[in-house]
Amino acid sequence: MGCSSCSTGKDGQPRGCKNNGTCGTDGCNKLTVFDWLSNMSLPNGQKPFDCVEVRFKNSRKEFFRNSENLTLSIGDVVATEASPGHDVGVVTLVGELVKVQMKKKKVDFNDENLPKVYRKASQKDIDIWQEARDREAEVQKKSRELAISLKLQMKISDVEFQGDGSKATFYYTAEDRVDFRQLIKDMARAFSTRIEMRQIGYRQEAARLGGIGSCGRELCCSTWLTDFRSVNTASARYQQLSLNPQKLAGQCGKLKCCLNYELDAYLDALTEFPSQDQRLKTQKGDAVCQKIDIFKQLMWYCYDGEWANWFVLTTEQVKEIISLNKKKQPVVSLEEYALDLTADTKTEFENVVGQDSLTRFDKPKASKSRNKNKKRRHNNNRRKKSNNA
């Protein structure tokens, strides 16, 4: 992710704002909140809200009290209270909007035990922080080797060092409960730091690591999605999708969260359809529903025993037949109502370059007849020269 005016520097870090490898506007970060109150002044006599939102690695955000009345703005690197020592993070939100976010996340801003912001990070703090961040990839690889040697059924997906390097948090996923007491001892001996293990779900793992979805965009969970609602196969059935696990599953291995985005619209559209379990009674026999088209409001029926011969009816026609059946008046046949659908082969797309040929800049190839004439003239010229000599 990056701002529209942000250039890329060393190791893929933003360089445009020149803010020690961080973003000065918080536009390059995950789960960014737009401060729509930034250009509004407070009423006379009201003190600024003394809490700020600070972001740490991979979208982890926490709230801290600015007890020292520091002049903080979005993008500032600050040293915050941690247990033990201190941590280093980036300020992502200040002002009255922080109070709204704390209410949304059910954090009491009157709590006296709320952690504090110590100071703006000095260059020494930033250097220690960057050195700890540079160790994370190597430590993660070594920790996985230790877990494999102990034959533990777990996957260590991410490592996060505290800003002062005194503690390392290991995020892992596992199907069952894991006894990692020996693993903690081995890692503490190998890395000479305090170890904390934290289990996360598969969706949280994908949100922390990020990636590109099948739609070609960044994952919703790593950019804007904050709540993970349950997704089941009924969402795919209502939308007439094939129950293919490979296509319905996201990078986390679970059903895609986007299956719920349009579900309400499909459910509203289905209220206009008669029940698919309702049989249509005709003089030729009972007919059952095989398929529906929600967008065109069409339904496909076939007779019992004639599963290969389908008839297309509109929802209004089906409702009419059902109303007649309730009066115990079976229709003659479905053929009287069936629609004759012709395949629409009209092209509905255009060339985005204005119908220009892709080879319009290539040099035109000389035709064979032109080459023959050119060769004939060349031979005639050679004969003339030889005769004159």
Short mmCIF file of C-alpha atoms in Angstrom, two decimals:
data_model
loop_
_atom_site.label_atom_id
_atom_site.label_comp_id
_atom_site.label_asym_id
_atom_site.label_seq_id
_atom_site.Cartn_x
_atom_site.Cartn_y
_atom_site.Cartn_z
CA MET A 1 0.00 0.00 0.00
CA GLY A 2 1.15 3.56 -0.53
CA CYS A 3 0.05 7.17 -0.84
CA SER A 4 -0.52 8.66 -4.26
CA SER A 5 2.38 11.07 -3.64
CA CYS A 6 4.65 8.58 -1.88
CA SER A 7 7.80 7.23 -3.51
CA THR A 8 9.55 4.02 -2.60
CA GLY A 9 12.90 4.00 -0.88
CA LYS A 10 15.23 1.34 0.41
CA ASP A 11 13.76 -2.09 1.26
CA GLY A 12 10.35 -1.07 -0.06
CA GLN A 13 9.77 1.57 2.62
CA PRO A 14 8.09 4.87 1.71
CA ARG A 15 10.48 7.71 1.01
CA GLY A 16 8.21 10.55 -0.05
CA CYS A 17 7.38 11.90 3.42
CA LYS A 18 10.96 11.30 4.72
CA ASN A 19 9.67 10.31 8.12
CA ASN A 20 12.22 7.65 9.17
CA GLY A 21 10.79 4.98 6.91
CA THR A 22 7.19 5.53 8.06
CA CYS A 23 4.22 7.36 6.58
CA GLY A 24 3.57 10.92 7.65
CA THR A 25 -0.11 10.80 6.68
CA ASP A 26 -0.89 7.20 7.65
CA GLY A 27 -2.00 6.54 4.08
CA CYS A 28 0.45 3.69 3.54
CA ASN A 29 -0.76 1.66 6.52
CA LYS A 30 -3.31 -1.09 6.94
CA LEU A 31 -6.75 -0.35 8.39
CA THR A 32 -6.23 3.40 8.04
CA VAL A 33 -8.87 5.68 9.63
CA PHE A 34 -9.53 9.01 7.92
CA ASP A 35 -9.49 11.89 10.41
CA TRP A 36 -12.43 13.95 9.16
CA LEU A 37 -12.19 16.21 12.24
CA SER A 38 -8.61 17.32 11.59
CA ASN A 39 -9.56 20.67 10.04
CA MET A 40 -12.05 21.58 12.79
CA SER A 41 -11.12 23.59 15.86
CA LEU A 42 -12.34 22.80 19.37
CA PRO A 43 -14.93 25.01 21.11
CA ASN A 44 -13.62 27.63 23.49
CA GLY A 45 -12.65 26.23 26.86
CA GLN A 46 -12.53 22.57 25.78
CA LYS A 47 -9.27 20.73 26.24
CA PRO A 48 -7.94 18.41 23.54
CA PHE A 49 -8.56 14.72 24.08
CA ASP A 50 -5.50 13.27 25.82
CA CYS A 51 -5.49 9.80 24.19
CA VAL A 52 -3.90 8.76 20.92
CA GLU A 53 -4.03 5.67 18.72
CA VAL A 54 -0.68 4.02 17.99
CA ARG A 55 -0.04 1.37 15.34
CA PHE A 56 2.53 -1.37 15.70
CA LYS A 57 3.53 -4.13 13.29
CA ASN A 58 0.88 -5.58 10.98
CA SER A 59 -2.13 -3.42 11.85
CA ARG A 60 -1.95 -4.01 15.63
CA LYS A 61 -3.32 -0.85 17.17
CA GLU A 62 -3.61 0.21 20.80
CA PHE A 63 -4.68 3.33 22.67
CA PHE A 64 -2.35 5.31 24.96
CA ARG A 65 -2.78 8.32 27.20
CA ASN A 66 -0.72 11.40 26.37
CA SER A 67 -0.09 12.33 29.99
CA GLU A 68 2.96 14.47 29.13
CA ASN A 69 0.87 16.73 26.83
CA LEU A 70 3.20 16.11 23.91
CA THR A 71 2.43 17.77 20.59
CA LEU A 72 1.69 14.68 18.50
CA SER A 73 0.46 14.35 14.95
CA ILE A 74 -0.23 11.46 12.59
CA GLY A 75 3.00 9.76 11.54
CA ASP A 76 5.04 10.58 14.64
CA VAL A 77 7.18 7.74 16.01
CA VAL A 78 6.67 7.48 19.77
CA ALA A 79 7.96 5.37 22.65
CA THR A 80 5.05 3.87 24.62
CA GLU A 81 4.63 1.99 27.87
CA ALA A 82 5.06 -1.79 27.70
CA SER A 83 5.64 -4.65 30.09
CA PRO A 84 8.60 -4.85 30.49
CA GLY A 85 10.43 -1.86 29.02
CA HIS A 86 8.95 0.25 26.26
CA ASP A 87 7.65 -0.25 22.75
CA VAL A 88 7.95 1.89 19.63
CA GLY A 89 5.02 2.61 17.32
CA VAL A 90 3.57 5.14 14.90
CA VAL A 91 0.75 7.54 15.79
CA THR A 92 -2.21 6.89 13.50
CA LEU A 93 -4.96 9.01 15.06
CA VAL A 94 -5.18 12.01 17.39
CA GLY A 95 -7.94 14.28 18.63
CA GLU A 96 -11.63 13.72 19.24
CA LEU A 97 -11.89 10.90 16.71
CA VAL A 98 -9.81 8.73 19.04
CA LYS A 99 -12.66 8.88 21.56
CA VAL A 100 -15.04 7.57 18.88
CA GLN A 101 -12.69 4.71 18.07
CA MET A 102 -12.31 3.82 21.76
CA LYS A 103 -16.09 3.68 22.17
CA LYS A 104 -16.34 1.53 19.07
CA LYS A 105 -13.75 -0.93 20.39
CA LYS A 106 -15.18 -0.75 23.93
CA VAL A 107 -12.10 0.75 25.57
CA ASP A 108 -12.75 2.91 28.62
CA PHE A 109 -10.97 6.25 28.09
CA ASN A 110 -11.46 7.11 31.78
CA ASP A 111 -9.45 4.09 32.89
CA GLU A 112 -6.50 5.20 35.03
CA ASN A 113 -4.54 2.07 34.09
CA LEU A 114 -4.47 3.02 30.40
CA PRO A 115 -0.82 2.79 29.18
CA LYS A 116 1.02 6.04 28.54
CA VAL A 117 3.11 7.63 25.84
CA TYR A 118 6.57 8.23 27.26
CA ARG A 119 8.11 10.51 24.64
CA LYS A 120 8.73 11.03 20.98
CA ALA A 121 11.16 8.38 19.84
CA SER A 122 14.75 9.50 19.66
CA GLN A 123 17.15 8.40 16.94
CA LYS A 124 18.61 5.82 19.32
CA ASP A 125 15.13 4.37 19.95
CA ILE A 126 14.50 4.15 16.21
CA ASP A 127 17.87 2.46 15.56
CA ILE A 128 17.19 -0.20 18.22
CA TRP A 129 13.69 -0.66 16.82
CA GLN A 130 14.93 -1.13 13.26
CA GLU A 131 17.63 -3.60 14.38
CA ALA A 132 14.99 -5.65 16.18
CA ARG A 133 12.73 -5.59 13.11
CA ASP A 134 15.61 -6.74 10.90
CA ARG A 135 16.09 -9.81 13.12
CA GLU A 136 12.49 -11.01 12.75
CA ALA A 137 12.89 -13.00 9.53
CA GLU A 138 15.94 -14.90 10.80
CA VAL A 139 14.32 -15.54 14.20
CA GLN A 140 11.13 -16.81 12.56
CA LYS A 141 13.09 -19.28 10.42
CA LYS A 142 15.06 -20.55 13.43
CA SER A 143 11.91 -20.89 15.56
CA ARG A 144 10.24 -22.99 12.88
CA GLU A 145 13.25 -25.29 12.83
CA LEU A 146 13.02 -25.69 16.61
CA ALA A 147 9.29 -26.47 16.40
CA ILE A 148 9.91 -29.08 13.70
CA SER A 149 12.69 -30.72 15.72
CA LEU A 150 10.25 -31.06 18.66
CA LYS A 151 7.59 -32.46 16.27
CA LEU A 152 5.00 -29.89 17.30
CA GLN A 153 1.87 -29.63 15.15
CA MET A 154 1.92 -25.86 14.82
CA LYS A 155 2.85 -23.18 12.31
CA ILE A 156 4.72 -20.08 13.44
CA SER A 157 3.42 -17.48 11.00
CA ASP A 158 4.90 -14.24 12.32
CA VAL A 159 7.31 -12.78 14.87
CA GLU A 160 7.07 -9.30 16.41
CA PHE A 161 9.84 -7.80 18.49
CA GLN A 162 9.12 -5.14 21.08
CA GLY A 163 10.57 -1.72 20.32
CA ASP A 164 13.41 -2.06 22.80
CA GLY A 165 14.17 -5.65 21.76
CA SER A 166 13.48 -7.07 25.24
CA LYS A 167 10.56 -9.30 24.18
CA ALA A 168 9.52 -11.26 21.11
CA THR A 169 5.92 -12.31 20.42
CA PHE A 170 5.46 -15.40 18.28
CA TYR A 171 2.11 -15.76 16.48
CA TYR A 172 1.17 -19.32 15.55
CA THR A 173 -1.75 -21.36 14.23
CA ALA A 174 -2.61 -24.90 15.25
CA GLU A 175 -5.53 -27.28 14.89
CA ASP A 176 -5.30 -28.67 18.44
CA ARG A 177 -3.78 -27.64 21.72
CA VAL A 178 0.04 -27.54 21.64
CA ASP A 179 2.41 -28.08 24.58
CA PHE A 180 5.18 -25.62 23.73
CA ARG A 181 6.86 -25.35 27.14
CA GLN A 182 10.06 -26.96 25.89
CA LEU A 183 9.91 -24.84 22.75
CA ILE A 184 9.84 -21.63 24.84
CA LYS A 185 12.91 -22.79 26.79
CA ASP A 186 14.80 -23.57 23.58
CA MET A 187 13.86 -20.24 21.96
CA ALA A 188 14.77 -18.23 25.08
CA ARG A 189 18.17 -19.94 25.09
CA ALA A 190 18.69 -19.39 21.37
CA PHE A 191 17.47 -15.76 21.10
CA SER A 192 18.37 -14.44 24.58
CA THR A 193 15.10 -12.56 24.99
CA ARG A 194 11.74 -12.91 26.65
CA ILE A 195 9.34 -15.15 24.69
CA GLU A 196 5.56 -14.81 24.40
CA MET A 197 3.41 -17.24 22.40
CA ARG A 198 0.08 -16.07 21.01
CA GLN A 199 -2.31 -18.29 19.06
CA ILE A 200 -4.32 -16.72 16.26
CA GLY A 201 -6.91 -18.01 13.81
CA TYR A 202 -6.37 -18.65 10.12
CA ARG A 203 -8.25 -15.50 9.15
CA GLN A 204 -6.13 -13.40 11.53
CA GLU A 205 -3.02 -14.99 10.04
CA ALA A 206 -4.02 -13.91 6.53
CA ALA A 207 -4.81 -10.42 7.84
CA ARG A 208 -1.37 -10.08 9.43
CA LEU A 209 0.60 -11.40 6.47
CA GLY A 210 -1.50 -9.76 3.72
CA GLY A 211 -1.53 -10.75 0.07
CA ILE A 212 -3.43 -10.49 -3.22
CA GLY A 213 -6.84 -12.12 -3.56
CA SER A 214 -8.32 -13.88 -6.58
CA CYS A 215 -9.98 -10.57 -7.54
CA GLY A 216 -6.56 -9.00 -8.07
CA ARG A 217 -6.82 -6.60 -5.13
CA GLU A 218 -5.26 -6.66 -1.68
CA LEU A 219 -7.00 -8.84 0.88
CA CYS A 220 -9.98 -7.18 2.56
CA CYS A 221 -8.92 -8.45 5.98
CA SER A 222 -5.52 -6.73 5.69
CA THR A 223 -6.79 -3.39 4.37
CA TRP A 224 -10.21 -2.45 5.79
CA LEU A 225 -12.13 -5.43 7.19
CA THR A 226 -12.05 -5.48 11.00
CA ASP A 227 -14.75 -7.97 11.99
CA PHE A 228 -14.74 -11.57 10.79
CA ARG A 229 -18.31 -12.78 10.43
CA SER A 230 -19.06 -16.46 10.01
CA VAL A 231 -19.36 -17.64 6.41
CA ASN A 232 -21.05 -20.93 5.50
CA THR A 233 -21.92 -22.77 2.32
CA ALA A 234 -25.52 -21.53 2.49
CA SER A 235 -24.21 -18.14 1.28
CA ALA A 236 -22.90 -19.81 -1.87
CA ARG A 237 -26.14 -21.76 -2.40
CA TYR A 238 -28.29 -18.64 -2.22
CA GLN A 239 -26.08 -17.01 -4.87
CA GLN A 240 -26.27 -20.06 -7.17
CA LEU A 241 -22.52 -20.70 -6.95
CA SER A 242 -20.97 -24.09 -7.52
CA LEU A 243 -19.78 -25.63 -4.27
CA ASN A 244 -16.15 -25.88 -5.32
CA PRO A 245 -13.91 -25.55 -2.23
CA GLN A 246 -10.91 -24.45 -4.30
CA LYS A 247 -12.82 -21.47 -5.73
CA LEU A 248 -14.79 -20.55 -2.62
CA ALA A 249 -11.83 -20.66 -0.21
CA GLY A 250 -9.53 -17.71 0.35
CA GLN A 251 -5.84 -17.61 1.20
CA CYS A 252 -6.66 -18.49 4.80
CA GLY A 253 -8.22 -21.80 3.70
CA LYS A 254 -11.66 -20.73 4.92
CA LEU A 255 -14.65 -19.55 2.90
CA LYS A 256 -14.13 -16.09 1.42
CA CYS A 257 -15.50 -13.20 3.46
CA CYS A 258 -16.80 -11.57 0.27
CA LEU A 259 -19.48 -14.28 -0.01
CA ASN A 260 -21.43 -12.25 2.56
CA TYR A 261 -21.14 -8.91 0.78
CA GLU A 262 -24.02 -9.41 -1.70
CA LEU A 263 -25.91 -12.04 0.26
CA ASP A 264 -28.58 -9.61 1.50
CA ALA A 265 -29.31 -8.46 -2.05
CA TYR A 266 -29.76 -12.07 -3.18
CA LEU A 267 -32.02 -12.85 -0.24
CA ASP A 268 -34.19 -9.82 -1.06
CA ALA A 269 -34.41 -10.92 -4.70
CA LEU A 270 -35.37 -14.46 -3.70
CA THR A 271 -38.43 -13.17 -1.84
CA GLU A 272 -39.99 -12.50 -5.27
CA PHE A 273 -39.53 -16.14 -6.27
CA PRO A 274 -42.00 -18.90 -5.40
CA SER A 275 -40.69 -21.80 -3.36
CA GLN A 276 -38.44 -24.11 -5.37
CA ASP A 277 -39.87 -27.10 -3.50
CA GLN A 278 -43.34 -26.35 -4.88
CA ARG A 279 -44.39 -28.86 -7.55
CA LEU A 280 -46.38 -27.74 -10.55
CA LYS A 281 -49.33 -30.02 -11.36
CA THR A 282 -50.19 -30.48 -15.03
CA GLN A 283 -52.24 -32.95 -16.99
CA LYS A 284 -49.00 -34.46 -18.30
CA GLY A 285 -47.66 -34.94 -14.78
CA ASP A 286 -45.93 -33.10 -11.95
CA ALA A 287 -43.04 -30.75 -12.72
CA VAL A 288 -40.16 -29.91 -10.39
CA CYS A 289 -37.80 -26.92 -10.34
CA GLN A 290 -34.25 -27.58 -11.53
CA LYS A 291 -32.62 -24.13 -11.74
CA ILE A 292 -33.37 -20.44 -11.31
CA ASP A 293 -31.89 -17.23 -12.68
CA ILE A 294 -32.15 -14.48 -10.08
CA PHE A 295 -31.18 -11.63 -12.42
CA LYS A 296 -33.61 -12.52 -15.24
CA GLN A 297 -36.26 -13.93 -12.86
CA LEU A 298 -36.54 -17.19 -14.76
CA MET A 299 -37.14 -20.73 -13.52
CA TRP A 300 -36.42 -24.04 -15.23
CA TYR A 301 -38.85 -26.97 -14.73
CA CYS A 302 -39.00 -30.52 -15.98
CA TYR A 303 -41.46 -33.42 -15.66
CA ASP A 304 -40.85 -36.35 -13.35
CA GLY A 305 -38.85 -38.92 -15.28
CA GLU A 306 -37.96 -36.50 -18.10
CA TRP A 307 -34.95 -34.91 -16.44
CA ALA A 308 -33.23 -33.91 -19.67
CA ASN A 309 -36.15 -31.86 -21.08
CA TRP A 310 -36.32 -28.49 -19.33
CA PHE A 311 -38.90 -25.70 -19.78
CA VAL A 312 -38.22 -22.05 -18.99
CA LEU A 313 -40.90 -20.09 -17.15
CA THR A 314 -41.02 -16.63 -15.67
CA THR A 315 -41.79 -16.14 -12.00
CA GLU A 316 -45.17 -14.63 -12.87
CA GLN A 317 -46.09 -17.70 -14.92
CA VAL A 318 -45.04 -20.01 -12.09
CA LYS A 319 -47.14 -18.03 -9.60
CA GLU A 320 -50.12 -18.24 -11.97
CA ILE A 321 -49.78 -22.02 -12.27
CA ILE A 322 -49.45 -22.38 -8.47
CA SER A 323 -52.58 -20.29 -7.91
CA LEU A 324 -54.50 -22.52 -10.34
CA ASN A 325 -53.18 -25.64 -8.59
CA LYS A 326 -54.48 -24.33 -5.27
CA LYS A 327 -57.93 -24.16 -6.87
CA LYS A 328 -57.39 -27.75 -7.97
CA GLN A 329 -57.19 -26.73 -11.61
CA PRO A 330 -54.12 -28.36 -13.20
CA VAL A 331 -52.84 -26.72 -16.37
CA VAL A 332 -52.63 -28.66 -19.60
CA SER A 333 -48.82 -28.68 -19.90
CA LEU A 334 -45.73 -26.57 -19.41
CA GLU A 335 -45.33 -26.21 -23.16
CA GLU A 336 -48.11 -23.61 -23.19
CA TYR A 337 -46.10 -21.37 -20.86
CA ALA A 338 -42.54 -22.22 -21.85
CA LEU A 339 -40.39 -19.45 -23.28
CA ASP A 340 -38.28 -19.81 -26.38
CA LEU A 341 -34.96 -18.32 -25.28
CA THR A 342 -32.55 -17.42 -28.07
CA ALA A 343 -28.89 -17.20 -27.25
CA ASP A 344 -27.70 -13.60 -27.11
CA THR A 345 -24.45 -13.55 -29.04
CA LYS A 346 -24.15 -9.76 -29.17
CA THR A 347 -20.75 -8.53 -28.05
CA GLU A 348 -21.14 -6.28 -25.00
CA PHE A 349 -17.54 -5.12 -24.66
CA GLU A 350 -15.32 -2.75 -26.56
CA ASN A 351 -11.63 -2.34 -27.08
CA VAL A 352 -10.36 0.10 -24.46
CA VAL A 353 -7.83 1.57 -26.90
CA GLY A 354 -10.57 2.73 -29.26
CA GLN A 355 -10.80 -0.26 -31.57
CA ASP A 356 -7.21 0.27 -32.73
CA SER A 357 -5.17 -2.63 -33.94
CA LEU A 358 -2.49 -3.94 -31.62
CA THR A 359 -0.05 -4.06 -34.56
CA ARG A 360 -0.74 -0.49 -35.74
CA PHE A 361 2.81 0.61 -34.89
CA ASP A 362 4.50 -2.30 -36.67
CA LYS A 363 6.17 -1.81 -40.02
CA PRO A 364 3.94 -3.08 -42.86
CA LYS A 365 5.17 -6.21 -44.51
CA ALA A 366 5.93 -5.99 -48.19
CA SER A 367 3.64 -8.05 -50.37
CA LYS A 368 4.98 -10.86 -52.54
CA SER A 369 4.00 -9.12 -55.78
CA ARG A 370 5.89 -5.99 -54.77
CA ASN A 371 8.97 -8.06 -53.97
CA LYS A 372 8.76 -9.77 -57.39
CA ASN A 373 8.49 -6.44 -59.24
CA LYS A 374 11.41 -5.03 -57.26
CA LYS A 375 13.51 -8.09 -58.06
CA ARG A 376 12.57 -7.92 -61.77
CA ARG A 377 13.59 -4.24 -62.01
CA HIS A 378 16.88 -5.02 -60.28
CA ASN A 379 17.65 -7.79 -62.80
CA ASN A 380 16.77 -5.53 -65.75
CA ASN A 381 19.09 -2.81 -64.47
CA ARG A 382 21.93 -5.31 -64.18
CA ARG A 383 21.37 -6.47 -67.80
CA LYS A 384 21.41 -2.90 -69.11
CA LYS A 385 24.67 -2.17 -67.32
CA SER A 386 26.29 -5.35 -68.73
CA ASN A 387 25.15 -4.50 -72.30
CA ASN A 388 26.49 -0.94 -72.08
CA ALA A 389 29.81 -2.23 -70.89
#
